[in-house]
Amino acid sequence: MKRLPYSYLLLLTIAFFAGWVYLRTSKDLSFTLAALTAVVCFFWGFASSPWIVQLFIVLFLLRLERFYIPKEGRLG
């Protein structure tokens, strides 16, 4: 039985905490580094994760979209 490497979990966790730092800081250098770290780690972790995890992430992001767009602005 082959075990999957769990490096994608580490990358997604780093992306989550870097996003949290991005939202909490207002200093230019920390703000920029946290944003870049979050984006790079999220894409790298997403690309290296199994397809079922990718599916859950996509569904989560689609559900998260509803909190940011007002109902009047949606089409359909």
CSV table of C-alpha atoms in Angstrom, one decimal:
chain,number,residue,atom,x,y,z
A,1,MET,CA,0.0,0.0,0.0
A,2,LYS,CA,1.4,3.3,-1.1
A,3,ARG,CA,1.2,6.2,1.4
A,4,LEU,CA,0.6,9.7,0.0
A,5,PRO,CA,3.0,12.4,1.0
A,6,TYR,CA,1.3,15.0,3.1
A,7,SER,CA,3.4,18.0,2.0
A,8,TYR,CA,0.3,19.6,0.4
A,9,LEU,CA,-1.2,19.9,3.9
A,10,LEU,CA,1.9,21.8,5.1
A,11,LEU,CA,1.7,24.1,2.1
A,12,LEU,CA,-2.0,24.8,2.5
A,13,THR,CA,-1.5,25.5,6.2
A,14,ILE,CA,1.3,27.9,5.5
A,15,ALA,CA,-1.0,29.6,2.9
A,16,PHE,CA,-3.8,29.9,5.5
A,17,PHE,CA,-1.6,31.5,8.1
A,18,ALA,CA,0.1,33.8,5.6
A,19,GLY,CA,-3.4,34.9,4.5
A,20,TRP,CA,-4.2,35.5,8.2
A,21,VAL,CA,-1.1,37.6,8.6
A,22,TYR,CA,-2.0,39.5,5.4
A,23,LEU,CA,-5.3,40.4,6.9
A,24,ARG,CA,-3.9,41.5,10.2
A,25,THR,CA,-0.9,43.6,9.2
A,26,SER,CA,-0.7,47.0,7.6
A,27,LYS,CA,3.1,47.4,7.2
A,28,ASP,CA,4.2,47.4,3.5
A,29,LEU,CA,6.9,44.7,3.6
A,30,SER,CA,5.0,42.3,5.8
A,31,PHE,CA,1.8,42.9,3.8
A,32,THR,CA,3.5,42.1,0.5
A,33,LEU,CA,5.5,39.1,1.7
A,34,ALA,CA,2.4,37.6,3.4
A,35,ALA,CA,0.3,38.0,0.2
A,36,LEU,CA,3.0,36.5,-2.0
A,37,THR,CA,3.6,33.6,0.4
A,38,ALA,CA,-0.1,32.9,0.6
A,39,VAL,CA,-0.6,32.9,-3.1
A,40,VAL,CA,2.4,30.7,-3.9
A,41,CYS,CA,1.8,28.2,-1.2
A,42,PHE,CA,-1.9,28.0,-2.0
A,43,PHE,CA,-1.3,27.3,-5.7
A,44,TRP,CA,1.6,24.8,-5.0
A,45,GLY,CA,-0.4,23.0,-2.3
A,46,PHE,CA,-3.5,22.9,-4.5
A,47,ALA,CA,-1.6,21.5,-7.4
A,48,SER,CA,0.1,18.8,-5.4
A,49,SER,CA,-3.0,17.7,-3.5
A,50,PRO,CA,-5.1,14.7,-4.4
A,51,TRP,CA,-8.2,15.3,-6.6
A,52,ILE,CA,-10.7,14.8,-3.8
A,53,VAL,CA,-9.0,17.5,-1.7
A,54,GLN,CA,-9.0,19.8,-4.8
A,55,LEU,CA,-12.7,19.1,-5.2
A,56,PHE,CA,-13.4,20.1,-1.6
A,57,ILE,CA,-11.3,23.3,-2.0
A,58,VAL,CA,-13.2,24.3,-5.1
A,59,LEU,CA,-16.5,23.7,-3.4
A,60,PHE,CA,-15.4,25.7,-0.4
A,61,LEU,CA,-14.3,28.6,-2.6
A,62,LEU,CA,-17.6,28.5,-4.5
A,63,ARG,CA,-19.5,28.6,-1.2
A,64,LEU,CA,-17.2,31.4,0.2
A,65,GLU,CA,-18.1,33.6,-2.8
A,66,ARG,CA,-21.6,34.0,-1.5
A,67,PHE,CA,-20.4,35.9,1.5
A,68,TYR,CA,-18.7,38.6,-0.5
A,69,ILE,CA,-21.1,39.4,-3.3
A,70,PRO,CA,-24.4,41.1,-2.4
A,71,LYS,CA,-27.6,39.4,-3.7
A,72,GLU,CA,-28.5,42.5,-5.7
A,73,GLY,CA,-25.2,42.3,-7.7
A,74,ARG,CA,-25.6,38.7,-8.8
A,75,LEU,CA,-26.9,37.8,-12.2
A,76,GLY,CA,-29.5,35.1,-12.4
